[in-house]
C-alpha cells in the first residue's frame, strides 16, 4: 500500500497540514492563512478569466468537485452556489476540496484579489476519500456516478485514486456517454506510477507548472493532455467560519485540474452545442505548446489557454492533436506538433494550426466577436 500512502501524505504536506488531517474533524483540520490581499495570484493572471467574463462566467454549468468535500462556510462562495442534497458534503477537514472548488468558482470580492475561473458556475461537492486519504477507486466510481445522476456538465476529480478498478473505468464511460467532461489531476508522487481516472482513456489528464512554466508533478505519460498552474497558489480555505478566507502559498499538483475544470465550464457555457469530447479537443488544441512543439509527458500538449479555448472556433470534426483519424473519414486533422506560442501571439482568439488547411478555419469566431461587440465588450486584464 506504499503508493496510496505517498499520495495522501504528499497532498497534505503541500497544504501545510499534518499527515493525519484526513481523520475526523478536530484541531488538526485545515485553517486559513488569512484573507489574501496581495497582488493578483500568478495562476489567476496566467489563466486570466476576467478577460472572458464579459462573454461568459460559466452560467448554467454544474461542476462536480470530487475529493474531500467543500467547506460551505467560506463566504467567497455565493449563497446557493454549492449544491446540497444526497451525496454532497459541505464540510472539509482536509482542505483540498475547498481549495479546488475556489479555483473553479470563488466569487470576486472587494476584500481580496483572488477569484475563481468560472464564478457563474454552480458547484457540487462530493466527498469520497478513504480513511487514509488515498482514495478508494470503488468509492470514487460511486462519486462519479452521483455526479452524473445530478447532471454535472464538468466532473473535477480533485483527489484521484492510486489504483484503477472496473467500476471506476465504467463510471468514466458512463459520464462520457452522458456528455460530461471528466478532468483529473496527474498527482502521483512516485516515479512511474499513475493515478486514476487520470490515466483512463477519455479523461482530460492535467499536469501542473510553477510560475516559471516548469512541470512540478512526478506523474508523466502519453495520456497527459494539458497543464495548468499547480505551485505557489492562492485559493479559498476550509475553516473560514463564515468569512472570506484563503490558504497560500499552496503547492499541490492535484490543484492544477481546478483551473482546467473552470475553463471547461466557461467553454460549455459559451458553446452549449459542443459535446464533452469536443470540449476536450478544444482545450488540447488551443493550449500553449511545450518548448518541444509536440507532446510532453508531463505538460501534455501545453499550458491551457482559456481565451483561445473559449473565443475561437474549430471545425466541428477537427481531431485532437495526436489523434489517429481513419482514412476517408473526412475529419479535419489537427497537427501533432505546433510551435510554442506566447499569450500575446493569440490575438483575438486566432489560432495558428501549423498551416494545416483544414484547421485554418480555427481562427477567431466572427459571430462570437460580433456578439461580444454588441454587448459593448472590450478585452480587459487583471493588473497586479
Tab-separated table of C-alpha atoms in Angstrom:
chain	number	residue	atom	x	y	z
A	1	UNK	CA	0.000	0.000	0.000
A	2	UNK	CA	3.022	2.275	-0.425
A	3	UNK	CA	1.634	4.269	-3.346
A	4	UNK	CA	-1.618	5.414	-1.720
A	5	UNK	CA	0.161	6.472	1.447
A	6	UNK	CA	2.637	8.584	-0.510
A	7	UNK	CA	-0.166	10.169	-2.493
A	8	UNK	CA	-2.130	11.083	0.617
A	9	UNK	CA	0.782	12.408	2.677
A	10	UNK	CA	2.225	14.494	-0.171
A	11	UNK	CA	-1.061	16.285	-0.722
A	12	UNK	CA	-1.440	17.088	2.972
A	13	UNK	CA	2.141	18.279	3.409
A	14	UNK	CA	1.736	20.538	0.371
A	15	UNK	CA	-1.120	22.267	2.152
A	16	UNK	CA	0.876	22.621	5.363
A	17	UNK	CA	-1.340	20.115	7.179
A	18	UNK	CA	-0.322	17.162	9.350
A	19	UNK	CA	-0.423	13.766	7.671
A	20	UNK	CA	-3.352	12.746	9.845
A	21	UNK	CA	-5.557	15.658	8.724
A	22	UNK	CA	-7.922	13.393	6.820
A	23	UNK	CA	-9.225	11.983	10.092
A	24	UNK	CA	-12.408	13.168	11.813
A	25	UNK	CA	-12.799	16.955	12.216
A	26	UNK	CA	-10.815	18.364	15.117
A	27	UNK	CA	-7.927	20.674	15.969
A	28	UNK	CA	-5.847	19.244	13.115
A	29	UNK	CA	-8.305	20.298	10.412
A	30	UNK	CA	-7.365	22.877	7.790
A	31	UNK	CA	-7.248	26.503	8.870
A	32	UNK	CA	-6.956	29.680	6.772
A	33	UNK	CA	-3.747	31.620	6.302
A	34	UNK	CA	-5.900	34.754	6.437
A	35	UNK	CA	-7.646	36.892	3.836
A	36	UNK	CA	-5.412	37.265	0.798
A	37	UNK	CA	-4.875	40.906	-0.207
A	38	UNK	CA	-1.641	40.734	-2.203
A	39	UNK	CA	-1.206	41.102	-5.940
A	40	UNK	CA	-3.457	39.042	-8.170
A	41	UNK	CA	-2.170	35.451	-7.819
A	42	UNK	CA	0.041	34.374	-10.703
A	43	UNK	CA	-2.130	31.399	-11.610
A	44	UNK	CA	-5.116	33.691	-11.947
A	45	UNK	CA	-3.102	36.090	-14.131
A	46	UNK	CA	-1.941	33.155	-16.243
A	47	UNK	CA	-5.469	31.934	-16.984
A	48	UNK	CA	-6.907	35.492	-16.990
A	49	UNK	CA	-10.606	34.651	-16.631
A	50	UNK	CA	-11.687	38.309	-16.298
A	51	UNK	CA	-10.915	38.778	-19.970
A	52	UNK	CA	-13.669	36.281	-20.734
A	53	UNK	CA	-16.256	37.238	-18.118
A	54	UNK	CA	-17.975	39.735	-20.452
A	55	UNK	CA	-18.659	36.707	-22.675
A	56	UNK	CA	-19.323	34.064	-20.041
A	57	UNK	CA	-18.817	33.430	-16.347
A	58	UNK	CA	-19.805	29.777	-16.575
A	59	UNK	CA	-23.533	30.316	-16.132
A	60	UNK	CA	-25.729	27.251	-16.442
A	61	UNK	CA	-22.923	24.814	-15.609
A	62	UNK	CA	-22.743	22.398	-12.698
A	63	UNK	CA	-19.178	21.436	-11.776
A	64	UNK	CA	-18.818	18.413	-9.519
A	65	UNK	CA	-15.813	18.739	-7.185
A	66	UNK	CA	-14.957	15.197	-6.136
A	67	UNK	CA	-12.484	14.724	-3.313
A	68	UNK	CA	-12.545	15.787	0.327
A	69	UNK	CA	-15.755	17.844	0.415
A	70	UNK	CA	-16.093	21.644	0.248
A	71	UNK	CA	-16.480	23.942	3.244
A	72	UNK	CA	-19.682	25.836	2.537
A	73	UNK	CA	-18.883	28.302	5.354
A	74	UNK	CA	-16.346	30.198	3.245
A	75	UNK	CA	-18.102	33.447	2.296
A	76	UNK	CA	-16.395	33.621	-1.107
A	77	UNK	CA	-18.903	31.062	-2.347
A	78	UNK	CA	-22.187	32.732	-3.287
A	79	UNK	CA	-25.383	31.814	-1.423
A	80	UNK	CA	-26.811	28.766	-3.153
A	81	UNK	CA	-23.706	28.215	-5.296
A	82	UNK	CA	-22.862	24.963	-3.521
A	83	UNK	CA	-25.488	22.350	-4.277
A	84	UNK	CA	-26.851	20.242	-1.453
A	85	UNK	CA	-28.799	17.001	-1.341
A	86	UNK	CA	-27.902	13.318	-1.056
A	87	UNK	CA	-24.237	12.512	-1.504
A	88	UNK	CA	-22.968	16.072	-1.130
A	89	UNK	CA	-20.564	17.214	1.567
A	90	UNK	CA	-20.377	20.854	2.682
A	91	UNK	CA	-17.629	20.311	5.267
A	92	UNK	CA	-13.946	19.702	4.568
A	93	UNK	CA	-11.449	18.931	7.308
A	94	UNK	CA	-8.687	18.028	4.838
A	95	UNK	CA	-8.963	21.297	2.891
A	96	UNK	CA	-8.032	20.191	-0.634
A	97	UNK	CA	-11.605	20.090	-1.908
A	98	UNK	CA	-12.281	23.639	-0.739
A	99	UNK	CA	-9.123	24.906	-2.414
A	100	UNK	CA	-10.042	23.174	-5.690
A	101	UNK	CA	-13.616	24.476	-5.543
A	102	UNK	CA	-12.379	28.031	-5.008
A	103	UNK	CA	-10.122	27.823	-8.050
A	104	UNK	CA	-13.146	26.767	-10.088
A	105	UNK	CA	-15.809	29.158	-8.871
A	106	UNK	CA	-14.984	31.545	-5.996
A	107	UNK	CA	-16.745	34.895	-6.369
A	108	UNK	CA	-14.872	38.154	-6.923
A	109	UNK	CA	-14.885	40.056	-3.630
A	110	UNK	CA	-13.810	43.560	-2.599
A	111	UNK	CA	-11.759	42.174	0.291
A	112	UNK	CA	-9.411	40.076	-1.869
A	113	UNK	CA	-7.702	39.955	-5.255
A	114	UNK	CA	-8.346	36.221	-5.570
A	115	UNK	CA	-11.303	34.946	-7.623
A	116	UNK	CA	-12.258	31.686	-9.292
A	117	UNK	CA	-12.230	30.968	-13.015
A	118	UNK	CA	-15.977	30.460	-13.533
A	119	UNK	CA	-17.865	32.287	-10.743
A	120	UNK	CA	-21.162	31.803	-12.576
A	121	UNK	CA	-20.962	28.027	-12.272
A	122	UNK	CA	-22.658	26.027	-9.531
A	123	UNK	CA	-20.586	23.575	-7.514
A	124	UNK	CA	-21.487	20.044	-6.462
A	125	UNK	CA	-19.251	18.990	-3.532
A	126	UNK	CA	-18.801	15.226	-3.219
A	127	UNK	CA	-16.509	13.508	-0.705
A	128	UNK	CA	-15.265	10.020	-1.440
A	129	UNK	CA	-11.778	9.659	0.022
A	130	UNK	CA	-10.828	6.636	2.095
A	131	UNK	CA	-9.886	6.985	5.792
A	132	UNK	CA	-6.164	7.117	4.917
A	133	UNK	CA	-6.828	9.863	2.372
A	134	UNK	CA	-5.597	7.820	-0.585
A	135	UNK	CA	-8.872	7.422	-2.450
A	136	UNK	CA	-10.795	4.186	-2.887
A	137	UNK	CA	-11.440	3.601	-6.623
A	138	UNK	CA	-14.767	1.916	-5.891
A	139	UNK	CA	-15.903	4.876	-3.808
A	140	UNK	CA	-14.611	7.232	-6.486
A	141	UNK	CA	-16.681	5.370	-9.069
A	142	UNK	CA	-19.755	5.905	-6.902
A	143	UNK	CA	-18.928	9.611	-6.605
A	144	UNK	CA	-18.663	9.980	-10.376
A	145	UNK	CA	-21.948	8.144	-10.802
A	146	UNK	CA	-23.538	10.527	-8.283
A	147	UNK	CA	-22.241	13.497	-10.282
A	148	UNK	CA	-23.707	12.056	-13.477
A	149	UNK	CA	-27.036	11.467	-11.741
A	150	UNK	CA	-27.059	15.154	-10.786
A	151	UNK	CA	-26.330	16.107	-14.427
A	152	UNK	CA	-22.933	17.677	-13.793
A	153	UNK	CA	-21.543	19.041	-17.058
A	154	UNK	CA	-17.957	19.072	-15.744
A	155	UNK	CA	-16.616	16.499	-13.274
A	156	UNK	CA	-13.427	17.521	-11.478
A	157	UNK	CA	-11.609	14.712	-9.694
A	158	UNK	CA	-9.661	16.871	-7.267
A	159	UNK	CA	-8.197	13.864	-5.422
A	160	UNK	CA	-7.610	10.938	-7.801
A	161	UNK	CA	-7.143	7.343	-6.693
A	162	UNK	CA	-3.879	5.439	-6.779
A	163	UNK	CA	-5.452	2.348	-8.365
A	164	UNK	CA	-7.952	1.617	-11.109
A	165	UNK	CA	-10.963	-0.676	-10.950
A	166	UNK	CA	-13.614	-1.921	-13.402
A	167	UNK	CA	-16.191	0.144	-11.526
A	168	UNK	CA	-14.116	3.310	-11.924
A	169	UNK	CA	-13.490	2.862	-15.640
A	170	UNK	CA	-17.173	2.035	-16.083
A	171	UNK	CA	-18.209	5.213	-14.251
A	172	UNK	CA	-15.969	7.258	-16.543
A	173	UNK	CA	-17.502	5.617	-19.602
A	174	UNK	CA	-20.974	6.417	-18.327
A	175	UNK	CA	-20.025	10.041	-17.660
A	176	UNK	CA	-18.670	10.440	-21.187
A	177	UNK	CA	-21.755	8.820	-22.663
A	178	UNK	CA	-23.855	11.380	-20.788
A	179	UNK	CA	-21.779	14.201	-22.266
A	180	UNK	CA	-19.828	15.199	-19.148
A	181	UNK	CA	-16.249	16.460	-19.279
A	182	UNK	CA	-14.112	14.499	-16.798
A	183	UNK	CA	-10.969	16.309	-15.610
A	184	UNK	CA	-8.450	14.645	-13.301
A	185	UNK	CA	-5.059	15.670	-11.938
A	186	UNK	CA	-1.801	13.855	-12.643
A	187	UNK	CA	-0.917	13.738	-8.950
A	188	UNK	CA	1.099	10.537	-8.362
A	189	UNK	CA	4.159	11.152	-6.200
A	190	UNK	CA	6.326	8.159	-7.074
A	191	UNK	CA	8.226	7.767	-10.320
A	192	UNK	CA	6.489	5.514	-12.820
A	193	UNK	CA	3.136	5.408	-11.006
A	194	UNK	CA	-0.231	6.628	-12.282
A	195	UNK	CA	-3.401	7.966	-10.748
A	196	UNK	CA	-6.959	7.170	-11.809
A	197	UNK	CA	-9.140	8.135	-13.548
A	198	UNK	CA	-6.299	10.441	-14.701
A	199	UNK	CA	-4.832	7.693	-16.888
A	200	UNK	CA	-8.230	6.411	-18.065
A	201	UNK	CA	-8.973	6.967	-21.786
A	202	UNK	CA	-11.382	9.837	-22.382
A	203	UNK	CA	-10.371	11.727	-19.234
A	204	UNK	CA	-8.517	15.045	-19.553
A	205	UNK	CA	-5.381	14.420	-17.504
A	206	UNK	CA	-3.842	17.634	-16.175
A	207	UNK	CA	-0.183	18.255	-15.391
A	208	UNK	CA	0.999	21.221	-13.355
A	209	UNK	CA	3.510	24.047	-13.726
A	210	UNK	CA	5.181	26.617	-11.488
A	211	UNK	CA	5.430	30.354	-12.261
A	212	UNK	CA	8.456	29.673	-14.491
A	213	UNK	CA	6.387	27.290	-16.619
A	214	UNK	CA	8.285	24.243	-15.395
A	215	UNK	CA	6.449	20.981	-14.633
A	216	UNK	CA	6.132	20.271	-10.917
A	217	UNK	CA	4.452	16.869	-10.765
A	218	UNK	CA	6.092	13.448	-10.873
A	219	UNK	CA	3.369	11.629	-12.827
A	220	UNK	CA	4.003	11.515	-16.571
A	221	UNK	CA	2.716	9.715	-19.640
A	222	UNK	CA	1.295	9.982	-23.109
A	223	UNK	CA	-2.179	10.359	-21.571
A	224	UNK	CA	-1.415	13.779	-20.016
A	225	UNK	CA	-3.479	16.280	-22.014
A	226	UNK	CA	-2.705	19.798	-20.805
A	227	UNK	CA	-1.046	21.595	-17.896
A	228	UNK	CA	-2.104	24.430	-15.582
A	229	UNK	CA	-0.779	26.260	-12.509
A	230	UNK	CA	-0.040	23.878	-9.641
A	231	UNK	CA	2.514	25.640	-7.438
A	232	UNK	CA	2.562	28.738	-5.205
A	233	UNK	CA	-1.218	29.072	-5.472
A	234	UNK	CA	-3.868	31.022	-3.582
A	235	UNK	CA	-7.415	29.799	-3.058
A	236	UNK	CA	-10.295	29.508	-0.614
A	237	UNK	CA	-9.654	27.774	2.694
A	238	UNK	CA	-11.676	25.422	4.801
A	239	UNK	CA	-12.247	26.522	8.372
A	240	UNK	CA	-13.257	30.045	7.344
A	241	UNK	CA	-16.182	30.171	9.767
A	242	UNK	CA	-18.321	32.398	7.564
A	243	UNK	CA	-15.540	34.763	6.446
A	244	UNK	CA	-13.709	35.262	3.157
A	245	UNK	CA	-10.519	33.327	3.927
A	246	UNK	CA	-7.691	31.725	1.992
A	247	UNK	CA	-4.722	29.352	2.046
A	248	UNK	CA	-1.407	30.422	0.474
A	249	UNK	CA	1.089	29.604	-0.831
A	250	UNK	CA	-0.137	26.154	-1.787
A	251	UNK	CA	1.852	23.742	-3.954
A	252	UNK	CA	-0.102	20.648	-4.914
A	253	UNK	CA	-0.107	19.240	-8.464
A	254	UNK	CA	-3.633	17.968	-7.863
A	255	UNK	CA	-4.980	21.511	-7.833
A	256	UNK	CA	-3.988	22.280	-11.438
A	257	UNK	CA	-7.050	20.369	-12.603
A	258	UNK	CA	-9.231	23.007	-10.912
A	259	UNK	CA	-8.109	25.651	-13.408
A	260	UNK	CA	-8.864	23.369	-16.339
A	261	UNK	CA	-12.271	22.429	-14.941
A	262	UNK	CA	-13.097	26.116	-14.594
A	263	UNK	CA	-12.116	26.794	-18.204
A	264	UNK	CA	-14.167	23.779	-19.308
A	265	UNK	CA	-17.197	25.338	-17.562
A	266	UNK	CA	-16.606	28.604	-19.444
A	267	UNK	CA	-16.425	26.713	-22.749
A	268	UNK	CA	-19.584	24.722	-22.055
A	269	UNK	CA	-21.465	27.865	-21.095
A	270	UNK	CA	-20.436	29.778	-24.230
A	271	UNK	CA	-20.589	26.797	-26.611
A	272	UNK	CA	-23.517	24.688	-25.344
A	273	UNK	CA	-23.657	22.822	-28.646
A	274	UNK	CA	-20.322	21.079	-28.029
A	275	UNK	CA	-20.044	17.509	-26.819
A	276	UNK	CA	-17.796	16.655	-23.905
A	277	UNK	CA	-15.189	15.172	-26.241
A	278	UNK	CA	-15.249	18.327	-28.370
A	279	UNK	CA	-14.543	20.404	-25.268
A	280	UNK	CA	-11.508	18.210	-24.547
A	281	UNK	CA	-10.312	18.599	-28.133
A	282	UNK	CA	-10.685	22.375	-27.890
A	283	UNK	CA	-8.669	22.522	-24.666
A	284	UNK	CA	-5.787	20.436	-26.011
A	285	UNK	CA	-5.725	22.015	-29.466
A	286	UNK	CA	-5.573	25.593	-28.192
A	287	UNK	CA	-3.008	25.053	-25.409
A	288	UNK	CA	0.359	26.828	-25.493
A	289	UNK	CA	2.689	24.171	-26.886
A	290	UNK	CA	5.655	22.952	-24.809
A	291	UNK	CA	9.136	24.059	-25.895
A	292	UNK	CA	9.451	20.886	-27.981
A	293	UNK	CA	6.413	21.884	-30.042
A	294	UNK	CA	4.963	18.407	-29.541
A	295	UNK	CA	3.574	16.340	-26.707
A	296	UNK	CA	5.436	16.415	-23.411
A	297	UNK	CA	4.830	13.540	-20.942
A	298	UNK	CA	4.420	15.985	-18.021
A	299	UNK	CA	2.984	19.043	-19.793
A	300	UNK	CA	0.803	17.242	-22.309
A	301	UNK	CA	0.026	19.495	-25.281
A	302	UNK	CA	0.897	22.560	-23.247
A	303	UNK	CA	-0.454	25.040	-20.712
A	304	UNK	CA	-4.173	25.719	-21.021
A	305	UNK	CA	-5.104	28.930	-22.901
A	306	UNK	CA	-8.526	29.996	-21.631
A	307	UNK	CA	-9.031	32.898	-24.030
A	308	UNK	CA	-8.244	30.880	-27.157
A	309	UNK	CA	-10.225	27.894	-25.899
A	310	UNK	CA	-13.401	29.951	-25.394
A	311	UNK	CA	-13.311	32.661	-28.058
A	312	UNK	CA	-12.025	30.666	-31.050
A	313	UNK	CA	-13.856	28.303	-33.332
A	314	UNK	CA	-12.773	24.926	-34.658
A	315	UNK	CA	-14.211	22.785	-37.424
A	316	UNK	CA	-16.836	20.526	-35.883
A	317	UNK	CA	-14.939	17.414	-36.955
A	318	UNK	CA	-11.395	18.532	-36.125
A	319	UNK	CA	-9.354	15.842	-34.409
A	320	UNK	CA	-7.453	16.297	-31.185
A	321	UNK	CA	-3.666	16.661	-31.515
A	322	UNK	CA	-2.033	13.293	-31.927
A	323	UNK	CA	-5.312	11.529	-32.717
A	324	UNK	CA	-5.373	8.847	-35.388
A	325	UNK	CA	-8.037	9.723	-37.981
A	326	UNK	CA	-9.273	6.875	-40.213
A	327	UNK	CA	-8.559	7.440	-43.883
A	328	UNK	CA	-11.562	8.682	-45.802
A	329	UNK	CA	-13.381	9.876	-42.709
A	330	UNK	CA	-13.319	13.477	-43.884
A	331	UNK	CA	-12.291	14.713	-40.467
A	332	UNK	CA	-10.052	17.758	-40.289
A	333	UNK	CA	-6.635	16.715	-39.000
A	334	UNK	CA	-5.063	18.822	-36.281
A	335	UNK	CA	-1.273	18.875	-36.280
A	336	UNK	CA	0.528	16.723	-33.734
A	337	UNK	CA	3.067	19.480	-33.185
A	338	UNK	CA	2.872	23.225	-33.309
A	339	UNK	CA	5.396	25.938	-32.436
A	340	UNK	CA	5.429	27.225	-28.881
A	341	UNK	CA	3.436	30.438	-28.502
A	342	UNK	CA	3.305	33.258	-26.040
A	343	UNK	CA	-0.106	34.506	-24.812
A	344	UNK	CA	0.297	37.648	-26.918
A	345	UNK	CA	0.581	35.511	-30.032
A	346	UNK	CA	-3.082	34.534	-29.700
A	347	UNK	CA	-4.695	37.795	-30.792
A	348	UNK	CA	-8.475	37.917	-30.570
A	349	UNK	CA	-8.580	34.174	-30.194
A	350	UNK	CA	-6.848	33.422	-33.528
A	351	UNK	CA	-5.116	30.069	-33.536
A	352	UNK	CA	-2.290	29.130	-35.887
A	353	UNK	CA	-2.538	25.404	-36.502
A	354	UNK	CA	0.799	24.870	-38.255
A	355	UNK	CA	-0.534	25.777	-41.653
A	356	UNK	CA	-2.879	22.840	-41.965
A	357	UNK	CA	-5.569	23.929	-44.429
A	358	UNK	CA	-8.429	22.088	-42.801
A	359	UNK	CA	-7.557	23.599	-39.450
A	360	UNK	CA	-7.139	27.085	-40.853
A	361	UNK	CA	-10.785	27.563	-40.041
A	362	UNK	CA	-9.715	27.653	-36.427
A	363	UNK	CA	-9.458	31.451	-36.415
A	364	UNK	CA	-11.424	33.767	-34.263
A	365	UNK	CA	-15.157	33.174	-34.257
A	366	UNK	CA	-16.608	36.068	-36.197
A	367	UNK	CA	-20.049	35.546	-34.769
A	368	UNK	CA	-18.647	35.445	-31.242
A	369	UNK	CA	-16.759	38.712	-31.704
A	370	UNK	CA	-19.775	40.436	-33.212
A	371	UNK	CA	-21.905	39.148	-30.371
A	372	UNK	CA	-19.378	40.423	-27.852
A	373	UNK	CA	-19.178	43.827	-29.513
A	374	UNK	CA	-22.940	44.153	-29.423
A	375	UNK	CA	-22.605	43.745	-25.667
A	376	UNK	CA	-20.014	46.509	-25.592
A	377	UNK	CA	-17.206	44.096	-24.724
A	378	UNK	CA	-13.543	45.034	-24.921
A	379	UNK	CA	-10.637	42.853	-23.791
A	380	UNK	CA	-9.587	43.549	-20.235
A	381	UNK	CA	-6.959	42.075	-17.934
A	382	UNK	CA	-6.264	41.913	-14.269
A	383	UNK	CA	-3.497	44.241	-13.132
A	384	UNK	CA	-1.378	43.285	-10.155
